[in-house]
Short mmCIF file of C-alpha atoms in Angstrom, two decimals:
data_model
loop_
_atom_site.label_atom_id
_atom_site.label_comp_id
_atom_site.label_asym_id
_atom_site.label_seq_id
_atom_site.Cartn_x
_atom_site.Cartn_y
_atom_site.Cartn_z
CA MET A 1 158.68 17.44 76.72
CA ALA A 2 159.44 14.18 74.88
CA THR A 3 158.59 12.26 78.06
CA ILE A 4 155.23 14.02 78.30
CA PHE A 5 154.30 13.12 74.72
CA THR A 6 155.47 9.54 75.24
CA ARG A 7 153.30 9.26 78.33
CA LEU A 8 150.36 10.83 76.49
CA ARG A 9 150.69 8.36 73.61
CA TYR A 10 150.78 5.50 76.10
CA GLU A 11 147.66 6.72 77.90
CA LEU A 12 145.83 7.19 74.59
CA ARG A 13 146.74 3.64 73.61
CA ILE A 14 145.42 2.30 76.92
CA ILE A 15 142.22 4.35 76.63
CA GLY A 16 141.78 3.10 73.06
CA TRP A 17 140.51 4.88 69.98
CA LEU A 18 137.11 3.23 70.27
CA ASN A 19 136.57 4.78 73.71
CA LEU A 20 137.73 8.15 72.43
CA LEU A 21 135.29 7.90 69.54
CA VAL A 22 132.27 7.10 71.73
CA PRO A 23 131.51 10.82 72.38
CA VAL A 24 132.05 11.56 68.67
CA PHE A 25 129.61 8.83 67.67
CA ALA A 26 127.08 10.17 70.19
CA VAL A 27 127.37 13.70 68.78
CA VAL A 28 127.17 12.55 65.15
CA GLY A 29 124.13 10.39 65.93
CA PHE A 30 122.36 13.29 67.63
CA VAL A 31 123.07 15.65 64.73
CA ALA A 32 121.89 13.03 62.23
CA LEU A 33 118.63 12.71 64.16
CA VAL A 34 118.14 16.50 64.14
CA VAL A 35 118.77 16.62 60.38
CA LEU A 36 116.34 13.75 59.81
CA VAL A 37 113.61 15.44 61.86
CA ALA A 38 114.16 18.75 60.04
CA TRP A 39 114.02 17.04 56.64
CA ASP A 40 110.81 15.24 57.59
CA ASP A 41 109.21 18.48 58.81
CA LEU A 42 110.12 20.32 55.60
CA HIS A 43 108.90 17.39 53.51
CA ASN A 44 105.56 17.59 55.35
CA GLY A 45 105.17 21.31 54.70
CA VAL A 46 106.21 22.73 58.06
CA ALA A 47 107.24 26.39 57.75
CA ASN A 48 110.97 27.13 57.54
CA ALA A 49 110.78 29.46 60.55
CA SER A 50 109.27 26.70 62.68
CA VAL A 51 111.89 24.17 61.53
CA ASN A 52 114.67 26.65 62.28
CA ALA A 53 113.27 27.28 65.77
CA ASP A 54 113.18 23.54 66.40
CA ASN A 55 116.78 23.19 65.19
CA ILE A 56 117.89 25.90 67.61
CA ARG A 57 116.10 24.16 70.47
CA TYR A 58 117.51 20.73 69.62
CA LEU A 59 121.10 21.77 68.90
CA ARG A 60 121.47 23.77 72.10
CA ARG A 61 120.80 20.48 73.89
CA LEU A 62 123.56 18.66 72.01
CA PRO A 63 126.64 19.40 74.18
CA GLU A 64 124.72 19.32 77.46
CA TYR A 65 122.93 16.05 76.72
CA MET A 66 125.46 13.94 74.84
CA LEU A 67 128.90 14.77 76.27
CA PRO A 68 127.98 13.95 79.91
CA LEU A 69 126.37 10.64 78.95
CA ALA A 70 129.11 9.47 76.59
CA GLY A 71 131.93 10.72 78.82
CA SER A 72 130.55 9.07 81.95
CA ILE A 73 130.12 5.69 80.25
CA VAL A 74 133.70 5.82 78.96
CA ALA A 75 134.97 6.86 82.41
CA SER A 76 133.13 3.94 83.97
CA ALA A 77 134.74 1.53 81.52
CA LEU A 78 138.25 2.98 81.82
CA THR A 79 138.36 2.85 85.61
CA LEU A 80 138.41 -0.95 85.56
CA ALA A 81 139.98 -1.47 82.14
CA ASP A 82 143.73 -1.60 82.80
CA PRO A 83 144.95 -5.06 81.68
CA VAL A 84 147.98 -4.91 83.99
CA CYS A 85 146.28 -3.43 87.04
CA GLU A 86 147.80 -6.12 89.31
CA LEU A 87 151.29 -5.12 88.16
CA HIS A 88 150.55 -1.45 88.83
CA LEU A 89 149.65 -2.28 92.42
CA THR A 90 153.11 -3.76 93.04
CA LEU A 91 154.91 -0.59 91.99
CA PRO A 92 155.94 2.27 94.31
CA ARG A 93 153.81 4.77 92.39
CA ALA A 94 150.19 4.41 93.46
CA TYR A 95 147.77 3.18 90.79
CA ARG A 96 145.43 6.00 91.74
CA ALA A 97 147.83 8.50 90.15
CA THR A 98 147.71 6.52 86.90
CA ALA A 99 143.91 6.28 86.99
CA VAL A 100 143.47 9.98 87.73
CA ARG A 101 145.86 10.87 84.92
CA ARG A 102 143.79 8.69 82.59
CA MET A 103 140.61 10.49 83.67
CA GLY A 104 142.43 13.76 83.02
CA VAL A 105 143.23 12.74 79.44
CA LEU A 106 139.59 11.75 78.88
CA THR A 107 138.36 15.04 80.37
CA LEU A 108 140.75 17.01 78.17
CA TRP A 109 139.40 15.20 75.11
CA LEU A 110 135.81 15.95 76.16
CA ALA A 111 136.78 19.60 76.66
CA VAL A 112 138.18 19.81 73.12
CA LEU A 113 134.96 18.31 71.78
CA GLY A 114 132.78 20.56 73.93
CA VAL A 115 134.44 23.79 72.85
CA ALA A 116 134.42 22.68 69.21
CA ILE A 117 130.72 21.74 69.31
CA VAL A 118 129.64 25.03 70.87
CA GLU A 119 131.69 27.08 68.41
CA VAL A 120 130.41 25.14 65.38
CA ILE A 121 126.80 25.55 66.54
CA ARG A 122 127.46 29.26 67.06
CA LEU A 123 129.08 29.53 63.62
CA PHE A 124 125.95 28.15 61.96
CA GLY A 125 123.72 30.52 63.92
CA PHE A 126 121.99 28.00 66.18
CA TRP A 127 123.58 28.99 69.51
CA HIS A 128 120.90 31.32 70.90
CA LEU A 129 121.90 31.26 74.56
CA PRO A 130 122.65 34.32 76.72
CA TRP A 131 126.30 33.60 77.56
CA VAL A 132 129.61 34.24 75.85
CA PHE A 133 132.98 32.50 76.09
CA PRO A 134 134.15 31.20 78.52
CA GLN A 135 130.94 31.20 80.60
CA ASP A 136 129.03 29.45 77.81
CA GLN A 137 131.30 26.42 78.18
CA LEU A 138 129.72 25.73 81.57
CA THR A 139 126.64 24.54 79.67
CA TRP A 140 128.37 21.22 79.01
CA ALA A 141 131.41 21.31 81.33
CA ALA A 142 129.54 21.24 84.66
CA PRO A 143 127.23 18.28 83.92
CA THR A 144 130.03 16.45 82.11
CA LEU A 145 132.42 16.70 85.06
CA ALA A 146 129.68 15.60 87.45
CA LEU A 147 128.67 12.54 85.42
CA VAL A 148 132.25 11.54 84.56
CA ALA A 149 133.11 11.56 88.27
CA LEU A 150 129.91 9.65 89.02
CA GLY A 151 130.71 7.05 86.37
CA ALA A 152 134.21 6.43 87.71
CA SER A 153 133.00 6.24 91.32
CA LEU A 154 130.17 3.85 90.46
CA ALA A 155 132.56 1.56 88.61
CA LEU A 156 134.82 1.35 91.66
CA LEU A 157 131.93 0.87 94.08
CA LEU A 158 130.10 -1.78 92.05
CA ARG A 159 133.13 -3.30 90.29
CA ASN A 160 130.84 -3.85 87.33
CA ARG A 161 130.94 -1.74 84.18
CA ALA A 162 127.55 -2.88 82.92
CA ALA A 163 125.80 -2.06 86.19
CA SER A 164 127.43 1.35 86.52
CA SER A 165 126.60 2.21 82.89
CA ALA A 166 122.99 1.17 83.48
CA ILE A 167 122.73 3.44 86.53
CA LEU A 168 124.23 6.31 84.55
CA GLY A 169 121.61 5.75 81.86
CA VAL A 170 118.82 5.79 84.43
CA VAL A 171 120.14 9.05 85.93
CA TRP A 172 120.41 10.64 82.47
CA ILE A 173 116.92 9.60 81.36
CA GLY A 174 115.43 10.48 84.74
CA GLU A 175 116.86 14.00 84.58
CA ILE A 176 115.29 14.46 81.14
CA LEU A 177 111.88 13.00 81.99
CA PHE A 178 111.49 14.61 85.42
CA GLY A 179 113.29 17.90 84.79
CA GLY A 180 110.20 19.99 85.53
CA PHE A 181 109.69 18.23 88.86
CA LEU A 182 113.36 18.53 89.84
CA GLN A 183 113.34 22.27 89.22
CA GLN A 184 110.56 22.84 91.76
CA TYR A 185 112.69 22.11 94.82
CA ASP A 186 115.83 23.78 96.12
CA ALA A 187 117.29 20.40 97.04
CA THR A 188 117.31 19.28 93.40
CA LYS A 189 117.18 22.36 91.18
CA TYR A 190 120.80 23.24 91.91
CA THR A 191 121.98 19.82 90.76
CA TYR A 192 119.70 19.53 87.73
CA LEU A 193 121.97 18.54 84.85
CA PHE A 194 120.16 20.09 81.90
CA LEU A 195 119.21 23.56 83.10
CA SER A 196 120.96 25.31 80.19
CA SER A 197 118.85 23.41 77.68
CA GLU A 198 115.50 23.61 79.43
CA VAL A 199 115.50 26.93 81.34
CA PRO A 200 118.48 28.99 80.13
CA SER A 201 117.01 32.16 81.65
CA ALA A 202 116.85 30.73 85.19
CA GLY A 203 118.23 33.17 87.73
CA TYR A 204 120.05 30.38 89.55
CA TRP A 205 121.83 29.10 86.42
CA LEU A 206 125.34 29.99 87.62
CA GLY A 207 124.61 28.58 91.06
CA ASN A 208 123.44 25.37 89.41
CA ARG A 209 126.65 25.11 87.36
CA LEU A 210 128.84 25.74 90.40
CA ALA A 211 126.88 23.22 92.46
CA LEU A 212 127.38 20.55 89.78
CA MET A 213 131.10 21.24 89.77
CA GLY A 214 131.06 20.93 93.55
CA VAL A 215 129.36 17.54 93.19
CA ALA A 216 132.12 16.57 90.76
CA VAL A 217 134.80 17.52 93.31
CA VAL A 218 133.12 15.42 96.02
CA LEU A 219 132.80 12.42 93.69
CA LEU A 220 136.41 12.78 92.56
CA ALA A 221 137.49 12.74 96.21
CA MET A 222 135.46 9.54 96.64
CA MET A 223 137.11 8.07 93.55
CA TRP A 224 140.55 8.96 94.93
CA ALA A 225 139.74 7.21 98.21
CA LEU A 226 138.35 4.13 96.45
CA LEU A 227 141.43 3.90 94.24
CA GLY A 228 143.47 3.40 97.39
CA ARG A 229 141.57 0.18 98.16
CA ASN A 230 143.06 -2.74 96.24
CA GLU A 231 139.87 -4.76 96.60
CA ALA A 232 138.01 -2.05 94.66
CA LEU A 233 140.41 -2.59 91.77
CA LEU A 234 140.93 -6.35 91.79
CA GLY A 235 137.39 -7.55 92.43
CA ASN A 236 135.86 -9.57 89.61
CA GLU A 237 132.97 -8.15 87.67
CA SER A 238 129.78 -10.05 88.36
#
């Protein structure tokens, strides 16, 4: 048990508190924006019922929008962030095991945040979605796993944190802007990231969540394969 906690402390130190706080900052920023919009609406005479309806609509987007984006950017950074990566590659234990363990710690942290966010929103009466625990956790878990795996894989493929983060941002914004279009076709509606926020009553919601988790598994397998290539780890960022 002591060894496990020692290893966990080491991994947390390598990940860094700033990286761990990125999802927290994203959540706090989103909530602050919702509060600001609500205050402005009330100040301009918008009815309380209308403001409350807007708050419900905005806050149900919080875990599904912010955790995947923040988590994927951190995953992209962590994949290439080990300062002694060259030393790891000389050891009998494969570096891929270390990297996967690090992704596991990040995913566990995102899970703690996700459950806490959903339960706090529910506590304040803004969680008006048709699922109960644990199914309701798929609202954020499925897209988060998919984007975290995508972020790590992109970092290994491109060997450039800035480029992989930019692509993640484009994917995230594109899913928001073209959500209606993506939902029209079978080829894309099952991998649409934000279905819980936009069409929570969709009959294919569970299929969509399972498909996203399947995408995550495929991308994690790709990450595992790429971690076995030393050139994917030692290449300089351009």
